[in-house]
Amino acid sequence: EVQMLESGGGLVKPGGSLRLSCEASGFTFSDHGMTWVRQAPGKGLEWVSSIIGNGRSTFYPDSMKDRSTISRDNSKNTLYLLIQNLRAEDTGVYYCARVVRGYYYMDVWGRGTTVTVSS
Amino acid sequence: IQMTQSPSSLSASVGDRVTITCRASQGVKEYLAWYQQKPGRAPKLLISAASDLESGVPSRFSGSGSGTEFILTISSLQPEDFATYFCQQANSFPLTFGGGTKVEI
């Protein structure tokens, strides 16, 4: 069964940093791009970052590119997201999702990990 | 590319035909996906490439459109379909989602 399990969320003070992890199983991890998507409480979905299968190319929206780093360790089937200088508006559920090969649709999602930025 | 969904919410009954529209601010060819999300759950991919139904998704769901206008249709609403639906363009970065359409009883 294809699965992703996120971890690393929690309560962080404004200005702090957090590294999220997503452990994948049930498929050849290196064959797929991966994506982080977040959802603020009661709001819609927001794309955070993507990375291709071999990790050599990464993509960010302008709002995240100076504060976040996506990476992966294919030997551990694990995806990471480091977010620095956290702000209240970064609060939400962070999902990792597998990218359909060749296209940036997300066909399998983890359950999410919750990040709360508050003093 | 901005994605605009309408309506933002709708009320319907079991058995109703429901349509949700997603408009892109620029053409995205057919690089459009639809997701379903239930409260407290992760989104689920229903349709990719504007009209390709994902494996295991009931045939009452269908998608159409290309360019800037897309439609998700539920031909006969079932109790388990009450959820929020999002569109997403995959034509270019940054990937963008519509604001969502909440389907309520």
PDB file of C-alpha atoms in Angstrom:
ATOM      1  CA  GLU A   1       0.000   0.000   0.000  1.00  0.00           C
ATOM      2  CA  VAL A   2       1.280   3.429  -0.947  1.00  0.00           C
ATOM      3  CA  GLN A   3       1.584   5.610   2.144  1.00  0.00           C
ATOM      4  CA  MET A   4       3.174   8.803   3.356  1.00  0.00           C
ATOM      5  CA  LEU A   5       3.564   9.720   7.002  1.00  0.00           C
ATOM      6  CA  GLU A   6       4.429  13.268   7.976  1.00  0.00           C
ATOM      7  CA  SER A   7       6.060  14.292  11.226  1.00  0.00           C
ATOM      8  CA  GLY A   8       7.839  17.237  12.792  1.00  0.00           C
ATOM      9  CA  GLY A   9       4.979  19.632  13.310  1.00  0.00           C
ATOM     10  CA  GLY A  10       4.349  21.418  16.580  1.00  0.00           C
ATOM     11  CA  LEU A  11       4.201  24.762  18.340  1.00  0.00           C
ATOM     12  CA  VAL A  12       6.906  27.219  17.330  1.00  0.00           C
ATOM     13  CA  LYS A  13       7.510  30.835  18.267  1.00  0.00           C
ATOM     14  CA  PRO A  14       7.520  33.486  15.551  1.00  0.00           C
ATOM     15  CA  GLY A  15      10.958  33.697  13.995  1.00  0.00           C
ATOM     16  CA  GLY A  16      11.718  30.081  14.771  1.00  0.00           C
ATOM     17  CA  SER A  17      12.428  27.193  12.418  1.00  0.00           C
ATOM     18  CA  LEU A  18      10.974  23.770  11.849  1.00  0.00           C
ATOM     19  CA  ARG A  19      11.916  20.749   9.787  1.00  0.00           C
ATOM     20  CA  LEU A  20       9.094  18.557   8.607  1.00  0.00           C
ATOM     21  CA  SER A  21       9.627  14.989   7.452  1.00  0.00           C
ATOM     22  CA  CYS A  22       7.565  12.684   5.291  1.00  0.00           C
ATOM     23  CA  GLU A  23       8.381   8.990   5.188  1.00  0.00           C
ATOM     24  CA  ALA A  24       7.078   7.203   2.110  1.00  0.00           C
ATOM     25  CA  SER A  25       6.439   3.518   1.544  1.00  0.00           C
ATOM     26  CA  GLY A  26       4.827   1.177  -0.952  1.00  0.00           C
ATOM     27  CA  PHE A  27       6.365   2.617  -4.115  1.00  0.00           C
ATOM     28  CA  THR A  28       9.728   3.422  -5.684  1.00  0.00           C
ATOM     29  CA  PHE A  29      10.303   6.767  -4.008  1.00  0.00           C
ATOM     30  CA  SER A  30      12.997   8.022  -6.378  1.00  0.00           C
ATOM     31  CA  ASP A  31      10.682   7.573  -9.363  1.00  0.00           C
ATOM     32  CA  HIS A  32       8.358  10.328  -8.218  1.00  0.00           C
ATOM     33  CA  GLY A  33       8.454  14.023  -7.639  1.00  0.00           C
ATOM     34  CA  MET A  34       7.092  15.081  -4.276  1.00  0.00           C
ATOM     35  CA  THR A  35       5.229  18.143  -3.097  1.00  0.00           C
ATOM     36  CA  TRP A  36       4.314  19.933   0.121  1.00  0.00           C
ATOM     37  CA  VAL A  37       0.901  21.570   0.321  1.00  0.00           C
ATOM     38  CA  ARG A  38      -0.434  23.425   3.345  1.00  0.00           C
ATOM     39  CA  GLN A  39      -3.833  24.439   4.600  1.00  0.00           C
ATOM     40  CA  ALA A  40      -4.436  27.215   7.091  1.00  0.00           C
ATOM     41  CA  PRO A  41      -7.282  26.602   9.556  1.00  0.00           C
ATOM     42  CA  GLY A  42     -10.599  26.812   7.719  1.00  0.00           C
ATOM     43  CA  LYS A  43      -8.916  27.853   4.477  1.00  0.00           C
ATOM     44  CA  GLY A  44      -8.028  26.386   1.118  1.00  0.00           C
ATOM     45  CA  LEU A  45      -4.997  24.549  -0.191  1.00  0.00           C
ATOM     46  CA  GLU A  46      -1.704  26.318  -0.851  1.00  0.00           C
ATOM     47  CA  TRP A  47       1.249  24.860  -2.728  1.00  0.00           C
ATOM     48  CA  VAL A  48       4.464  25.180  -0.705  1.00  0.00           C
ATOM     49  CA  SER A  49       7.204  23.412  -2.649  1.00  0.00           C
ATOM     50  CA  SER A  50       8.031  20.578  -5.057  1.00  0.00           C
ATOM     51  CA  ILE A  51      11.089  18.490  -5.821  1.00  0.00           C
ATOM     52  CA  ILE A  52      11.812  16.110  -8.660  1.00  0.00           C
ATOM     53  CA  GLY A  53      12.646  12.443  -8.154  1.00  0.00           C
ATOM     54  CA  ASN A  54      16.425  12.736  -8.103  1.00  0.00           C
ATOM     55  CA  GLY A  55      16.305  15.881  -5.972  1.00  0.00           C
ATOM     56  CA  ARG A  56      18.232  18.000  -8.455  1.00  0.00           C
ATOM     57  CA  SER A  57      15.479  20.511  -9.117  1.00  0.00           C
ATOM     58  CA  THR A  58      13.257  22.264  -6.628  1.00  0.00           C
ATOM     59  CA  PHE A  59      10.372  24.685  -7.000  1.00  0.00           C
ATOM     60  CA  TYR A  60       8.854  27.272  -4.655  1.00  0.00           C
ATOM     61  CA  PRO A  61       6.271  30.022  -4.789  1.00  0.00           C
ATOM     62  CA  ASP A  62       7.696  33.507  -4.278  1.00  0.00           C
ATOM     63  CA  SER A  63       6.185  33.601  -0.792  1.00  0.00           C
ATOM     64  CA  MET A  64       8.310  30.660   0.357  1.00  0.00           C
ATOM     65  CA  LYS A  65      11.500  30.643  -1.699  1.00  0.00           C
ATOM     66  CA  ASP A  66      13.591  32.733   0.687  1.00  0.00           C
ATOM     67  CA  ARG A  67      12.458  30.924   3.847  1.00  0.00           C
ATOM     68  CA  SER A  68      12.056  27.298   2.951  1.00  0.00           C
ATOM     69  CA  THR A  69      14.121  24.408   1.640  1.00  0.00           C
ATOM     70  CA  ILE A  70      12.732  21.184   0.280  1.00  0.00           C
ATOM     71  CA  SER A  71      15.008  18.153   0.101  1.00  0.00           C
ATOM     72  CA  ARG A  72      14.856  14.391  -0.035  1.00  0.00           C
ATOM     73  CA  ASP A  73      16.916  11.367   0.936  1.00  0.00           C
ATOM     74  CA  ASN A  74      16.041   8.628  -1.510  1.00  0.00           C
ATOM     75  CA  SER A  75      18.044   6.077   0.475  1.00  0.00           C
ATOM     76  CA  LYS A  76      15.641   6.665   3.369  1.00  0.00           C
ATOM     77  CA  ASN A  77      12.469   7.222   1.270  1.00  0.00           C
ATOM     78  CA  THR A  78      12.053  10.490   3.105  1.00  0.00           C
ATOM     79  CA  LEU A  79      11.070  14.002   2.071  1.00  0.00           C
ATOM     80  CA  TYR A  80      11.908  17.066   4.131  1.00  0.00           C
ATOM     81  CA  LEU A  81      10.801  20.671   4.400  1.00  0.00           C
ATOM     82  CA  LEU A  82      12.753  23.216   6.387  1.00  0.00           C
ATOM     83  CA  ILE A  83      10.936  26.468   7.084  1.00  0.00           C
ATOM     84  CA  GLN A  84      12.791  29.352   8.709  1.00  0.00           C
ATOM     85  CA  ASN A  85      11.676  32.672  10.134  1.00  0.00           C
ATOM     86  CA  LEU A  86       8.215  31.271  10.816  1.00  0.00           C
ATOM     87  CA  ARG A  87       5.278  33.645  10.897  1.00  0.00           C
ATOM     88  CA  ALA A  88       1.753  33.342  12.257  1.00  0.00           C
ATOM     89  CA  GLU A  89       0.469  32.923   8.702  1.00  0.00           C
ATOM     90  CA  ASP A  90       2.532  29.732   8.357  1.00  0.00           C
ATOM     91  CA  THR A  91       0.158  28.071  10.813  1.00  0.00           C
ATOM     92  CA  GLY A  92      -1.705  25.147   9.329  1.00  0.00           C
ATOM     93  CA  VAL A  93      -1.664  21.519   8.337  1.00  0.00           C
ATOM     94  CA  TYR A  94       1.239  20.545   6.085  1.00  0.00           C
ATOM     95  CA  TYR A  95       0.659  17.650   3.721  1.00  0.00           C
ATOM     96  CA  CYS A  96       3.227  15.816   1.687  1.00  0.00           C
ATOM     97  CA  ALA A  97       1.957  14.363  -1.562  1.00  0.00           C
ATOM     98  CA  ARG A  98       3.287  12.169  -4.331  1.00  0.00           C
ATOM     99  CA  VAL A  99       3.393  13.705  -7.778  1.00  0.00           C
ATOM    100  CA  VAL A 100       1.989  11.790 -10.731  1.00  0.00           C
ATOM    101  CA  ARG A 101       4.914  10.887 -12.969  1.00  0.00           C
ATOM    102  CA  GLY A 102       5.403  13.528 -15.610  1.00  0.00           C
ATOM    103  CA  TYR A 103       2.705  15.872 -14.323  1.00  0.00           C
ATOM    104  CA  TYR A 104       2.248  17.940 -11.185  1.00  0.00           C
ATOM    105  CA  TYR A 105      -0.959  16.392  -9.985  1.00  0.00           C
ATOM    106  CA  MET A 106      -0.830  14.926  -6.473  1.00  0.00           C
ATOM    107  CA  ASP A 107      -2.199  11.397  -6.428  1.00  0.00           C
ATOM    108  CA  VAL A 108      -1.381  10.192  -2.911  1.00  0.00           C
ATOM    109  CA  TRP A 109      -1.392  12.363   0.198  1.00  0.00           C
ATOM    110  CA  GLY A 110      -0.231  11.906   3.745  1.00  0.00           C
ATOM    111  CA  ARG A 111      -2.465  12.674   6.701  1.00  0.00           C
ATOM    112  CA  GLY A 112      -0.638  15.893   7.425  1.00  0.00           C
ATOM    113  CA  THR A 113       1.273  17.397  10.313  1.00  0.00           C
ATOM    114  CA  THR A 114       0.111  20.504  12.152  1.00  0.00           C
ATOM    115  CA  VAL A 115       2.321  23.565  12.553  1.00  0.00           C
ATOM    116  CA  THR A 116       1.286  26.304  14.953  1.00  0.00           C
ATOM    117  CA  VAL A 117       3.261  29.536  15.044  1.00  0.00           C
ATOM    118  CA  SER A 118       2.468  31.502  18.171  1.00  0.00           C
ATOM    119  CA  SER A 119       4.227  33.259  21.013  1.00  0.00           C
TER     120      SER A 119
ATOM    121  CA  ILE B   1      -2.226  31.712 -12.674  1.00  0.00           C
ATOM    122  CA  GLN B   2      -5.280  32.414 -10.544  1.00  0.00           C
ATOM    123  CA  MET B   3      -7.919  29.727 -10.241  1.00  0.00           C
ATOM    124  CA  THR B   4     -11.464  30.839  -9.437  1.00  0.00           C
ATOM    125  CA  GLN B   5     -14.117  28.370  -8.429  1.00  0.00           C
ATOM    126  CA  SER B   6     -17.840  28.945  -8.390  1.00  0.00           C
ATOM    127  CA  PRO B   7     -19.933  28.683  -6.443  1.00  0.00           C
ATOM    128  CA  SER B   8     -18.000  28.809  -3.176  1.00  0.00           C
ATOM    129  CA  SER B   9     -20.725  26.711  -1.607  1.00  0.00           C
ATOM    130  CA  LEU B  10     -23.915  25.022  -2.636  1.00  0.00           C
ATOM    131  CA  SER B  11     -26.747  23.118  -1.038  1.00  0.00           C
ATOM    132  CA  ALA B  12     -28.026  20.006  -2.744  1.00  0.00           C
ATOM    133  CA  SER B  13     -29.961  16.838  -2.086  1.00  0.00           C
ATOM    134  CA  VAL B  14     -29.119  13.208  -2.602  1.00  0.00           C
ATOM    135  CA  GLY B  15     -29.746  12.360  -6.245  1.00  0.00           C
ATOM    136  CA  ASP B  16     -29.179  15.899  -7.522  1.00  0.00           C
ATOM    137  CA  ARG B  17     -26.903  16.701 -10.438  1.00  0.00           C
ATOM    138  CA  VAL B  18     -24.182  19.095  -9.290  1.00  0.00           C
ATOM    139  CA  THR B  19     -21.800  21.168 -11.366  1.00  0.00           C
ATOM    140  CA  ILE B  20     -18.801  23.142 -10.134  1.00  0.00           C
ATOM    141  CA  THR B  21     -16.907  25.555 -12.351  1.00  0.00           C
ATOM    142  CA  CYS B  22     -13.213  26.423 -12.245  1.00  0.00           C
ATOM    143  CA  ARG B  23     -11.812  29.290 -14.289  1.00  0.00           C
ATOM    144  CA  ALA B  24      -8.122  29.987 -14.891  1.00  0.00           C
ATOM    145  CA  SER B  25      -6.780  33.495 -15.373  1.00  0.00           C
ATOM    146  CA  GLN B  26      -4.612  32.156 -18.220  1.00  0.00           C
ATOM    147  CA  GLY B  27      -4.908  29.092 -20.375  1.00  0.00           C
ATOM    148  CA  VAL B  28      -3.707  25.890 -18.728  1.00  0.00           C
ATOM    149  CA  LYS B  29      -4.459  23.561 -21.658  1.00  0.00           C
ATOM    150  CA  GLU B  30      -5.849  20.420 -19.990  1.00  0.00           C
ATOM    151  CA  TYR B  31      -3.483  20.430 -17.012  1.00  0.00           C
ATOM    152  CA  LEU B  32      -6.240  20.586 -14.446  1.00  0.00           C
ATOM    153  CA  ALA B  33      -7.024  18.353 -11.488  1.00  0.00           C
ATOM    154  CA  TRP B  34      -9.989  18.060  -9.137  1.00  0.00           C
ATOM    155  CA  TYR B  35      -9.703  16.992  -5.498  1.00  0.00           C
ATOM    156  CA  GLN B  36     -12.262  16.088  -2.867  1.00  0.00           C
ATOM    157  CA  GLN B  37     -11.626  16.866   0.781  1.00  0.00           C
ATOM    158  CA  LYS B  38     -13.693  15.806   3.756  1.00  0.00           C
ATOM    159  CA  PRO B  39     -13.346  17.475   7.176  1.00  0.00           C
ATOM    160  CA  GLY B  40     -10.181  16.463   8.984  1.00  0.00           C
ATOM    161  CA  ARG B  41      -8.949  14.430   6.030  1.00  0.00           C
ATOM    162  CA  ALA B  42      -6.342  14.894   3.340  1.00  0.00           C
ATOM    163  CA  PRO B  43      -7.464  15.813  -0.169  1.00  0.00           C
ATOM    164  CA  LYS B  44      -8.152  12.979  -2.577  1.00  0.00           C
ATOM    165  CA  LEU B  45      -7.403  13.184  -6.292  1.00  0.00           C
ATOM    166  CA  LEU B  46     -10.577  12.574  -8.301  1.00  0.00           C
ATOM    167  CA  ILE B  47      -9.740  13.720 -11.811  1.00  0.00           C
ATOM    168  CA  SER B  48      -6.516  14.624 -13.602  1.00  0.00           C
ATOM    169  CA  ALA B  49      -5.857  16.042 -17.060  1.00  0.00           C
ATOM    170  CA  ALA B  50      -9.260  17.754 -16.868  1.00  0.00           C
ATOM    171  CA  SER B  51     -11.265  14.610 -17.563  1.00  0.00           C
ATOM    172  CA  ASP B  52      -9.330  11.467 -16.568  1.00  0.00           C
ATOM    173  CA  LEU B  53     -11.063   9.719 -13.702  1.00  0.00           C
ATOM    174  CA  GLU B  54      -8.702   8.261 -11.119  1.00  0.00           C
ATOM    175  CA  SER B  55      -8.892   4.550 -10.453  1.00  0.00           C
ATOM    176  CA  GLY B  56     -11.565   3.723  -7.898  1.00  0.00           C
ATOM    177  CA  VAL B  57     -13.435   7.006  -8.269  1.00  0.00           C
ATOM    178  CA  PRO B  58     -17.139   6.433  -8.996  1.00  0.00           C
ATOM    179  CA  SER B  59     -18.283   7.082 -12.539  1.00  0.00           C
ATOM    180  CA  ARG B  60     -20.842   9.633 -11.336  1.00  0.00           C
ATOM    181  CA  PHE B  61     -17.899  12.050 -11.207  1.00  0.00           C
ATOM    182  CA  SER B  62     -16.783  13.577 -14.492  1.00  0.00           C
ATOM    183  CA  GLY B  63     -14.663  16.475 -15.621  1.00  0.00           C
ATOM    184  CA  SER B  64     -14.584  18.543 -18.763  1.00  0.00           C
ATOM    185  CA  GLY B  65     -13.028  21.647 -20.226  1.00  0.00           C
ATOM    186  CA  SER B  66      -9.752  22.986 -21.492  1.00  0.00           C
ATOM    187  CA  GLY B  67      -7.943  26.278 -21.642  1.00  0.00           C
ATOM    188  CA  THR B  68      -9.529  28.523 -19.054  1.00  0.00           C
ATOM    189  CA  GLU B  69     -12.853  26.936 -18.151  1.00  0.00           C
ATOM    190  CA  PHE B  70     -13.404  23.592 -16.493  1.00  0.00           C
ATOM    191  CA  ILE B  71     -16.382  21.809 -14.985  1.00  0.00           C
ATOM    192  CA  LEU B  72     -16.690  19.064 -12.398  1.00  0.00           C
ATOM    193  CA  THR B  73     -20.008  17.232 -12.578  1.00  0.00           C
ATOM    194  CA  ILE B  74     -21.506  14.834 -10.071  1.00  0.00           C
ATOM    195  CA  SER B  75     -24.349  13.184 -11.940  1.00  0.00           C
ATOM    196  CA  SER B  76     -26.286  11.898  -8.933  1.00  0.00           C
ATOM    197  CA  LEU B  77     -25.112  13.163  -5.567  1.00  0.00           C
ATOM    198  CA  GLN B  78     -24.600  10.493  -2.916  1.00  0.00           C
ATOM    199  CA  PRO B  79     -24.369  10.984   0.872  1.00  0.00           C
ATOM    200  CA  GLU B  80     -20.607  10.359   0.812  1.00  0.00           C
ATOM    201  CA  ASP B  81     -20.089  13.161  -1.739  1.00  0.00           C
ATOM    202  CA  PHE B  82     -20.795  15.947   0.726  1.00  0.00           C
ATOM    203  CA  ALA B  83     -17.343  17.521   0.938  1.00  0.00           C
ATOM    204  CA  THR B  84     -15.251  20.406  -0.343  1.00  0.00           C
ATOM    205  CA  TYR B  85     -13.913  20.256  -3.890  1.00  0.00           C
ATOM    206  CA  PHE B  86     -10.788  22.013  -5.150  1.00  0.00           C
ATOM    207  CA  CYS B  87      -9.391  22.484  -8.640  1.00  0.00           C
ATOM    208  CA  GLN B  88      -5.640  22.812  -9.277  1.00  0.00           C
ATOM    209  CA  GLN B  89      -3.713  23.828 -12.363  1.00  0.00           C
ATOM    210  CA  ALA B  90      -0.573  21.876 -13.206  1.00  0.00           C
ATOM    211  CA  ASN B  91       0.382  23.782 -16.353  1.00  0.00           C
ATOM    212  CA  SER B  92       3.071  25.916 -14.771  1.00  0.00           C
ATOM    213  CA  PHE B  93       4.727  26.897 -11.515  1.00  0.00           C
ATOM    214  CA  PRO B  94       3.597  28.210  -9.127  1.00  0.00           C
ATOM    215  CA  LEU B  95       0.995  25.482  -8.832  1.00  0.00           C
ATOM    216  CA  THR B  96      -2.286  27.067  -7.794  1.00  0.00           C
ATOM    217  CA  PHE B  97      -5.555  25.865  -6.353  1.00  0.00           C
ATOM    218  CA  GLY B  98      -9.045  27.232  -6.559  1.00  0.00           C
ATOM    219  CA  GLY B  99     -10.629  28.500  -3.365  1.00  0.00           C
ATOM    220  CA  GLY B 100     -12.855  25.463  -2.985  1.00  0.00           C
ATOM    221  CA  THR B 101     -16.539  24.637  -3.301  1.00  0.00           C
ATOM    222  CA  LYS B 102     -18.290  23.240  -0.252  1.00  0.00           C
ATOM    223  CA  VAL B 103     -21.140  20.891  -1.138  1.00  0.00           C
ATOM    224  CA  GLU B 104     -23.649  20.741   1.705  1.00  0.00           C
ATOM    225  CA  ILE B 105     -26.909  19.011   2.321  1.00  0.00           C
TER     226      ILE B 105
END
